[in-house]
Each structure stands twice: as C-alpha cells, then as structure tokens.
mmCIF file of C-alpha atoms in Angstrom:
data_model
loop_
_atom_site.group_PDB
_atom_site.id
_atom_site.type_symbol
_atom_site.label_atom_id
_atom_site.label_comp_id
_atom_site.label_asym_id
_atom_site.label_seq_id
_atom_site.Cartn_x
_atom_site.Cartn_y
_atom_site.Cartn_z
ATOM 1 C CA MET G 1 -12.262 35.669 6.175
ATOM 2 C CA ILE G 2 -11.520 32.014 6.899
ATOM 3 C CA GLY G 3 -14.119 29.686 5.457
ATOM 4 C CA HIS G 4 -15.348 26.515 7.132
ATOM 5 C CA ARG G 5 -15.437 24.485 3.917
ATOM 6 C CA ALA G 6 -11.670 24.634 3.451
ATOM 7 C CA SER G 7 -9.320 21.997 4.819
ATOM 8 C CA ILE G 8 -6.625 24.667 5.170
ATOM 9 C CA ALA G 9 -7.259 28.407 5.374
ATOM 10 C CA LEU G 10 -4.797 31.221 5.925
ATOM 11 C CA ASP G 11 -6.032 34.725 6.626
ATOM 12 C CA ARG G 12 -3.490 37.553 6.162
ATOM 13 C CA VAL G 13 -0.608 35.498 7.548
ATOM 14 C CA SER G 14 2.774 37.230 7.896
ATOM 15 C CA LYS G 15 6.170 36.197 9.305
ATOM 16 C CA ASN G 16 9.317 38.237 9.781
ATOM 17 C CA PHE G 17 12.376 36.489 11.182
ATOM 18 C CA ALA G 18 14.594 38.299 13.686
ATOM 19 C CA GLY G 19 17.377 40.174 11.981
ATOM 20 C CA SER G 20 15.651 40.186 8.610
ATOM 21 C CA ASP G 21 14.776 43.435 6.864
ATOM 22 C CA HIS G 22 11.835 41.927 4.985
ATOM 23 C CA PHE G 23 8.941 39.571 5.605
ATOM 24 C CA ALA G 24 9.450 35.897 4.776
ATOM 25 C CA ILE G 25 5.723 35.822 4.000
ATOM 26 C CA CYS G 26 3.467 38.859 3.990
ATOM 27 C CA GLU G 27 -0.318 39.135 4.225
ATOM 28 C CA ILE G 28 -0.958 35.717 2.668
ATOM 29 C CA SER G 29 -4.568 34.598 2.425
ATOM 30 C CA LEU G 30 -5.295 31.179 0.932
ATOM 31 C CA SER G 31 -8.152 28.707 1.065
ATOM 32 C CA ILE G 32 -7.307 25.092 0.212
ATOM 33 C CA ALA G 33 -10.452 23.125 -0.593
ATOM 34 C CA THR G 34 -10.939 19.646 0.810
ATOM 35 C CA GLY G 35 -9.674 17.024 -1.634
ATOM 36 C CA SER G 36 -7.631 19.438 -3.733
ATOM 37 C CA PHE G 37 -3.977 19.160 -4.731
ATOM 38 C CA VAL G 38 -2.246 22.546 -4.626
ATOM 39 C CA ALA G 39 1.382 23.266 -5.516
ATOM 40 C CA VAL G 40 3.277 26.293 -4.212
ATOM 41 C CA VAL G 41 6.109 27.473 -6.481
ATOM 42 C CA GLY G 42 8.531 30.384 -6.580
ATOM 43 C CA GLY G 43 12.209 31.201 -6.486
ATOM 44 C CA SER G 44 14.587 30.608 -3.590
ATOM 45 C CA GLY G 45 13.665 32.805 -0.654
ATOM 46 C CA SER G 46 10.136 33.415 -1.897
ATOM 47 C CA GLY G 47 8.606 32.044 1.318
ATOM 48 C CA LYS G 48 7.421 28.615 0.164
ATOM 49 C CA THR G 49 8.710 26.551 3.097
ATOM 50 C CA THR G 50 7.842 29.240 5.647
ATOM 51 C CA LEU G 51 4.283 29.216 4.356
ATOM 52 C CA LEU G 52 4.071 25.439 4.680
ATOM 53 C CA LYS G 53 5.479 25.402 8.208
ATOM 54 C CA THR G 54 3.008 27.996 9.481
ATOM 55 C CA ILE G 55 0.223 25.516 8.752
ATOM 56 C CA ASN G 56 1.364 22.850 11.211
ATOM 57 C CA ARG G 57 2.934 25.371 13.600
ATOM 58 C CA LEU G 58 6.550 24.469 13.005
ATOM 59 C CA ILE G 59 6.689 28.246 12.585
ATOM 60 C CA GLU G 60 4.325 30.580 14.416
ATOM 61 C CA PRO G 61 3.156 33.541 12.295
ATOM 62 C CA ASP G 62 3.607 37.057 13.638
ATOM 63 C CA SER G 63 0.137 38.041 12.488
ATOM 64 C CA GLY G 64 -2.882 36.569 10.778
ATOM 65 C CA SER G 65 -4.535 33.239 11.455
ATOM 66 C CA VAL G 66 -4.484 29.642 10.228
ATOM 67 C CA ALA G 67 -7.456 27.292 10.380
ATOM 68 C CA ILE G 68 -7.469 23.537 9.865
ATOM 69 C CA GLU G 69 -10.842 22.106 8.861
ATOM 70 C CA GLY G 70 -12.556 25.244 10.124
ATOM 71 C CA LYS G 71 -10.861 25.334 13.537
ATOM 72 C CA PRO G 72 -8.089 27.775 14.549
ATOM 73 C CA ALA G 73 -4.737 25.962 14.507
ATOM 74 C CA ARG G 74 -3.724 27.728 17.717
ATOM 75 C CA ASP G 75 -6.578 26.046 19.594
ATOM 76 C CA LEU G 76 -4.674 22.754 19.559
ATOM 77 C CA PRO G 77 -1.285 22.041 21.156
ATOM 78 C CA ALA G 78 1.305 22.122 18.368
ATOM 79 C CA HIS G 79 2.328 18.468 18.819
ATOM 80 C CA THR G 80 -1.314 17.348 18.628
ATOM 81 C CA LEU G 81 -1.876 19.349 15.453
ATOM 82 C CA ARG G 82 1.227 17.861 13.804
ATOM 83 C CA ARG G 83 0.085 14.318 14.525
ATOM 84 C CA GLU G 84 -3.112 15.044 12.605
ATOM 85 C CA ILE G 85 -1.327 16.391 9.515
ATOM 86 C CA GLY G 86 1.004 14.292 7.369
ATOM 87 C CA TYR G 87 4.352 15.912 6.558
ATOM 88 C CA VAL G 88 6.795 14.741 3.892
ATOM 89 C CA PHE G 89 10.046 16.530 3.130
ATOM 90 C CA GLN G 90 13.086 16.084 0.929
ATOM 91 C CA GLY G 91 15.472 14.935 3.652
ATOM 92 C CA ILE G 92 13.016 12.161 4.627
ATOM 93 C CA GLY G 93 14.416 12.016 8.181
ATOM 94 C CA LEU G 94 14.037 8.292 8.817
ATOM 95 C CA PHE G 95 15.599 7.190 12.088
ATOM 96 C CA PRO G 96 18.617 5.032 11.140
ATOM 97 C CA HIS G 97 18.508 2.917 14.305
ATOM 98 C CA MET G 98 14.890 1.868 13.654
ATOM 99 C CA THR G 99 13.505 -0.601 11.150
ATOM 100 C CA VAL G 100 11.193 0.487 8.354
ATOM 101 C CA ALA G 101 8.201 -0.766 10.370
ATOM 102 C CA GLU G 102 9.298 1.125 13.473
ATOM 103 C CA ASN G 103 9.750 4.324 11.464
ATOM 104 C CA ILE G 104 6.275 4.038 9.955
ATOM 105 C CA ALA G 105 4.755 3.247 13.358
ATOM 106 C CA ILE G 106 6.097 6.301 15.210
ATOM 107 C CA THR G 107 2.938 8.424 15.213
ATOM 108 C CA PRO G 108 0.468 5.564 15.895
ATOM 109 C CA ALA G 109 2.710 4.490 18.784
ATOM 110 C CA LEU G 110 2.687 8.036 20.196
ATOM 111 C CA LEU G 111 -1.105 7.970 19.887
ATOM 112 C CA ARG G 112 -1.110 4.690 21.847
ATOM 113 C CA TRP G 113 -2.713 2.549 19.174
ATOM 114 C CA PRO G 114 -2.897 -1.171 20.069
ATOM 115 C CA LYS G 115 0.151 -3.091 18.834
ATOM 116 C CA GLU G 116 -1.964 -5.339 16.621
ATOM 117 C CA GLU G 117 -3.539 -2.330 14.915
ATOM 118 C CA ILE G 118 -0.120 -0.726 14.383
ATOM 119 C CA SER G 119 1.272 -3.903 12.809
ATOM 120 C CA LYS G 120 -1.724 -4.162 10.502
ATOM 121 C CA ARG G 121 -1.391 -0.488 9.540
ATOM 122 C CA VAL G 122 2.309 -0.883 8.701
ATOM 123 C CA MET G 123 1.532 -3.753 6.334
ATOM 124 C CA GLU G 124 -1.304 -1.769 4.713
ATOM 125 C CA LEU G 125 0.975 1.177 4.150
ATOM 126 C CA LEU G 126 3.824 -0.824 2.668
ATOM 127 C CA GLU G 127 1.339 -2.148 0.122
ATOM 128 C CA LEU G 128 -0.046 1.348 -0.500
ATOM 129 C CA VAL G 129 3.398 2.777 -1.272
ATOM 130 C CA GLU G 130 4.278 -0.267 -3.379
ATOM 131 C CA LEU G 131 6.982 -1.802 -1.185
ATOM 132 C CA PRO G 132 7.204 -5.526 -0.330
ATOM 133 C CA ALA G 133 6.086 -6.598 3.148
ATOM 134 C CA THR G 134 9.579 -8.006 3.722
ATOM 135 C CA PHE G 135 10.910 -4.433 3.845
ATOM 136 C CA ALA G 136 9.302 -4.004 7.284
ATOM 137 C CA THR G 137 12.343 -5.469 9.046
ATOM 138 C CA ARG G 138 14.965 -3.640 6.978
ATOM 139 C CA ALA G 139 17.023 -0.685 8.145
ATOM 140 C CA PRO G 140 16.766 2.572 6.173
ATOM 141 C CA SER G 141 20.407 2.172 5.142
ATOM 142 C CA GLU G 142 19.426 -0.947 3.170
ATOM 143 C CA LEU G 143 17.019 0.990 0.950
ATOM 144 C CA SER G 144 17.514 3.101 -2.151
ATOM 145 C CA GLY G 145 16.671 6.792 -2.110
ATOM 146 C CA GLY G 146 13.355 6.161 -3.815
ATOM 147 C CA GLN G 147 12.463 3.388 -1.394
ATOM 148 C CA ARG G 148 13.294 5.599 1.596
ATOM 149 C CA GLN G 149 11.078 8.330 0.172
ATOM 150 C CA ARG G 150 8.220 5.835 -0.144
ATOM 151 C CA VAL G 151 8.723 4.925 3.516
ATOM 152 C CA GLY G 152 8.605 8.641 4.328
ATOM 153 C CA VAL G 153 5.231 8.906 2.593
ATOM 154 C CA ALA G 154 3.999 5.803 4.448
ATOM 155 C CA ARG G 155 5.094 7.278 7.782
ATOM 156 C CA ALA G 156 3.258 10.526 7.022
ATOM 157 C CA LEU G 157 0.093 8.556 6.246
ATOM 158 C CA ALA G 158 0.329 6.238 9.246
ATOM 159 C CA ALA G 159 -2.201 7.974 11.522
ATOM 160 C CA ARG G 160 -4.696 8.406 8.659
ATOM 161 C CA PRO G 161 -4.380 12.191 8.264
ATOM 162 C CA ARG G 162 -6.759 13.931 5.888
ATOM 163 C CA ILE G 163 -4.224 16.661 5.113
ATOM 164 C CA MET G 164 -0.723 16.170 3.693
ATOM 165 C CA LEU G 165 2.028 18.794 3.513
ATOM 166 C CA LEU G 166 4.908 18.039 1.140
ATOM 167 C CA ASP G 167 8.087 20.145 1.068
ATOM 168 C CA GLU G 168 10.197 19.394 -2.024
ATOM 169 C CA PRO G 169 9.384 15.714 -1.384
ATOM 170 C CA PHE G 170 10.987 14.252 -4.511
ATOM 171 C CA GLY G 171 13.713 16.808 -5.235
ATOM 172 C CA ALA G 172 16.701 14.610 -4.318
ATOM 173 C CA LEU G 173 15.642 11.683 -6.516
ATOM 174 C CA ASP G 174 16.764 10.795 -10.019
ATOM 175 C CA PRO G 175 14.300 11.810 -12.763
ATOM 176 C CA ILE G 176 12.866 8.331 -13.412
ATOM 177 C CA THR G 177 12.331 7.555 -9.717
ATOM 178 C CA ARG G 178 10.959 11.047 -9.150
ATOM 179 C CA ASP G 179 8.393 10.621 -11.907
ATOM 180 C CA SER G 180 7.373 7.185 -10.647
ATOM 181 C CA ILE G 181 6.912 8.270 -7.037
ATOM 182 C CA GLY G 182 5.119 11.430 -8.121
ATOM 183 C CA ASP G 183 2.608 9.321 -10.049
ATOM 184 C CA SER G 184 2.255 6.974 -7.068
ATOM 185 C CA TYR G 185 1.595 9.839 -4.686
ATOM 186 C CA ARG G 186 -0.984 11.420 -6.971
ATOM 187 C CA HIS G 187 -2.768 8.048 -7.088
ATOM 188 C CA LEU G 188 -2.694 7.872 -3.261
ATOM 189 C CA HIS G 189 -4.025 11.426 -3.074
ATOM 190 C CA GLU G 190 -7.033 10.467 -5.159
ATOM 191 C CA THR G 191 -7.593 7.008 -3.668
ATOM 192 C CA LEU G 192 -7.450 8.205 -0.049
ATOM 193 C CA GLY G 193 -9.291 11.481 -0.655
ATOM 194 C CA LEU G 194 -6.435 13.574 0.718
ATOM 195 C CA THR G 195 -5.962 17.318 0.702
ATOM 196 C CA SER G 196 -2.382 17.899 -0.465
ATOM 197 C CA LEU G 197 -0.289 21.066 -0.364
ATOM 198 C CA MET G 198 3.113 20.648 -2.015
ATOM 199 C CA VAL G 199 6.052 23.035 -2.170
ATOM 200 C CA THR G 200 8.288 22.519 -5.204
ATOM 201 C CA HIS G 201 10.803 24.487 -7.252
ATOM 202 C CA ASP G 202 10.029 22.307 -10.284
ATOM 203 C CA ILE G 203 7.385 24.041 -12.407
ATOM 204 C CA MET G 204 6.850 20.986 -14.595
ATOM 205 C CA GLU G 205 6.234 18.831 -11.519
ATOM 206 C CA ALA G 206 3.716 21.380 -10.240
ATOM 207 C CA MET G 207 1.866 21.502 -13.560
ATOM 208 C CA LEU G 208 1.658 17.728 -13.941
ATOM 209 C CA MET G 209 0.724 16.865 -10.343
ATOM 210 C CA ALA G 210 -1.389 19.743 -9.049
ATOM 211 C CA ASP G 211 -4.924 20.964 -9.729
ATOM 212 C CA ARG G 212 -3.933 24.501 -8.761
ATOM 213 C CA ILE G 213 -0.671 26.447 -8.563
ATOM 214 C CA VAL G 214 0.109 29.267 -6.138
ATOM 215 C CA VAL G 215 3.090 31.419 -7.129
ATOM 216 C CA LEU G 216 5.033 33.266 -4.423
ATOM 217 C CA ARG G 217 7.449 36.139 -4.948
ATOM 218 C CA ASN G 218 9.143 38.023 -2.118
ATOM 219 C CA GLY G 219 6.771 36.461 0.382
ATOM 220 C CA ARG G 220 3.581 37.440 -1.412
ATOM 221 C CA VAL G 221 1.105 35.565 -3.586
ATOM 222 C CA VAL G 222 1.441 36.895 -7.139
ATOM 223 C CA ALA G 223 -0.648 34.245 -8.912
ATOM 224 C CA ASP G 224 -3.149 31.567 -7.952
ATOM 225 C CA ASP G 225 -4.923 29.528 -10.625
ATOM 226 C CA THR G 226 -5.067 26.251 -12.531
ATOM 227 C CA PRO G 227 -1.985 25.172 -14.517
ATOM 228 C CA HIS G 228 -3.893 25.739 -17.766
ATOM 229 C CA ALA G 229 -4.963 29.258 -16.801
ATOM 230 C CA LEU G 230 -1.456 30.275 -15.738
ATOM 231 C CA LEU G 231 -0.008 28.948 -18.978
ATOM 232 C CA GLU G 232 -2.575 30.762 -21.080
ATOM 233 C CA ARG G 233 -3.015 33.958 -19.044
ATOM 234 C CA PRO G 234 -0.033 34.675 -16.761
ATOM 235 C CA PRO G 235 -0.774 37.826 -14.739
ATOM 236 C CA ASP G 236 2.688 39.366 -15.048
ATOM 237 C CA ALA G 237 6.147 38.950 -16.580
ATOM 238 C CA TYR G 238 7.521 36.981 -13.608
ATOM 239 C CA VAL G 239 4.774 34.361 -13.747
ATOM 240 C CA ARG G 240 5.048 34.265 -17.543
ATOM 241 C CA ALA G 241 8.769 33.480 -17.239
ATOM 242 C CA LEU G 242 8.058 30.660 -14.778
ATOM 243 C CA MET G 243 5.350 29.146 -16.949
ATOM 244 C CA ASP G 244 7.440 29.479 -20.107
ATOM 245 C CA MET G 245 10.197 27.224 -18.747
ATOM 246 C CA PRO G 246 8.364 23.893 -19.214
ATOM 247 C CA ARG G 247 6.977 25.133 -22.527
ATOM 248 C CA ARG G 248 10.487 25.865 -23.795
ATOM 249 C CA GLN G 249 11.714 22.495 -22.544
ATOM 250 C CA ALA G 250 8.897 20.711 -24.374
ATOM 251 C CA GLU G 251 9.644 22.647 -27.553
ATOM 252 C CA ARG G 252 13.343 21.729 -27.385
ATOM 253 C CA VAL G 253 12.496 18.051 -26.919
ATOM 254 C CA GLN G 254 10.076 18.222 -29.841
ATOM 255 C CA ALA G 255 12.764 19.838 -31.990
ATOM 256 C CA LEU G 256 15.235 17.088 -31.103
ATOM 257 C CA MET G 257 12.682 14.436 -32.034
ATOM 258 C CA SER G 258 12.137 16.146 -35.390
ATOM 259 C CA GLU G 259 15.826 16.387 -36.310
ATOM 260 C CA PRO G 260 16.818 14.126 -39.218
ATOM 261 C CA ARG G 261 19.202 11.357 -38.278
ATOM 262 C CA PRO G 262 22.704 11.297 -39.840
ATOM 263 C CA ALA G 263 22.965 9.130 -42.960
ATOM 264 C CA SER G 264 25.144 6.636 -41.064
ATOM 265 C CA GLN G 265 22.204 5.910 -38.715
ATOM 266 C CA VAL G 266 19.550 5.490 -41.415
#
C-alpha cells in the first residue's frame, strides 16, 4: 500500500505500449522517502524512463497508482503536477530563441509570479548552479554543454520543487564535466533538502551519487538496496554482473597504477 511518509510512492504500476508484446514496466511498487537520493539502473529497454515518466504523468500507467507526497497523482491536472516536480533530462531542451534567464523563468512565469520575484529567483539559481550572473542575458548557443546542463538544472529548480526527476541528466557530457556537475547536483540535493530520483545507465555514477539503487530488468524490479549492500550481496547473477563492472574498472586502474615504469622514464 502507498505510504503517506514517502515523497513518491508507486503501487503495482504497470504500462504496456500499443503493439508491444511485453510490459514496459510491470507491477512496480516503490516508496521513495523524503530527502533520499535514489538511482534507477538497468539495461536498455528495462523500463527506466517509462518508470520515471509515470511519476509526473508524462505517461499514464495502465494499472496501479502513483502518489506524490501522500496524494494520488491523478487528483491533480497533469500540467499542475509537472510544475510542482523538477525534471532534468539529457537533451536539456533549452529554448534557443530565449535567453538563459528566460529559460529559467518559464515555470515561475506560468505560475504568474511577480516579475521582481522571478528576476531575483533567476539570480539565486545562477549562483546555486555556479554560473556567473552575466550569463542571464546569453543565448543557449553561447554556452558549453556543461553550462547548458547547469541551466537545465536551474530551470528545473525554479519553482522550488521538493521533488526532482533526472533522466540520464549528465550522459552527454565529457567525463570531467560530468563528474563536476554530478558533485554540484549532489550538493544541491543536500543543501535544498530535495528528494531525487535519477535514471542512469552508468553504474559507477549511481553508486557514487545515490543512497539507494533500484535495478530494473524486463520492466520489473530485481534489486533495491544501498550501493554497499548490492556490491556485497547481489541477489542474482544479473545484478552481480552490473555491480562487478565498476569493481573491475577500479581493479584495472589500480593495476595500471602499480605497473613499473619503463627504464627510460625512471
């Protein structure tokens, strides 16, 4: 049953798309505690993005129920629900004909905030995501990929949501930028007291950023625990293979660091 202490709760949620011979997600029940950071991982086609989109009603489930802060998601108009939940995705989706400030201000403007309050919020958010105030008047095309992703995070935070959904948010970035923005977001998560649910295909990213990892396979939850517990006690061979990937990578790096240098470099 859906609990009232969870920020996000799914109760036996299923979705089958027309023309498909299997469920995208099947009988998924999850409770995401307020203030937690949960990562959802799994292979391509495992249902990760479908799961995320059922929460803010970008996709309507065929069965089961979703609750946001103890209230059925279906009780609110979909557009109202989405304005109360931050959403960050890989493609960013900034409007090219708008300035950075205008992009960040979209949701507050739709909510009819006073112009002075919107301007103040834009400046607060640029500082929060570690961008100079002068970026407010720039076009998205003038920014790097990492800077655009920071603007995407700022836009998602603009209306002060308590819940953030992140769908492969840093996947298109180079490794250094990805690591930096990941650290910045985790800091924002803690500072602002957010509840964050992130979809990622990167197991290492999930282990380093999240408090809890949910593993999907063929639309079903096959594991749900802390990173440490899944590393130490994977419930099956599939989860063990997923968790072994970062371990093997770390071992290879350690081996490289231990290799003796050629005599010419000594």
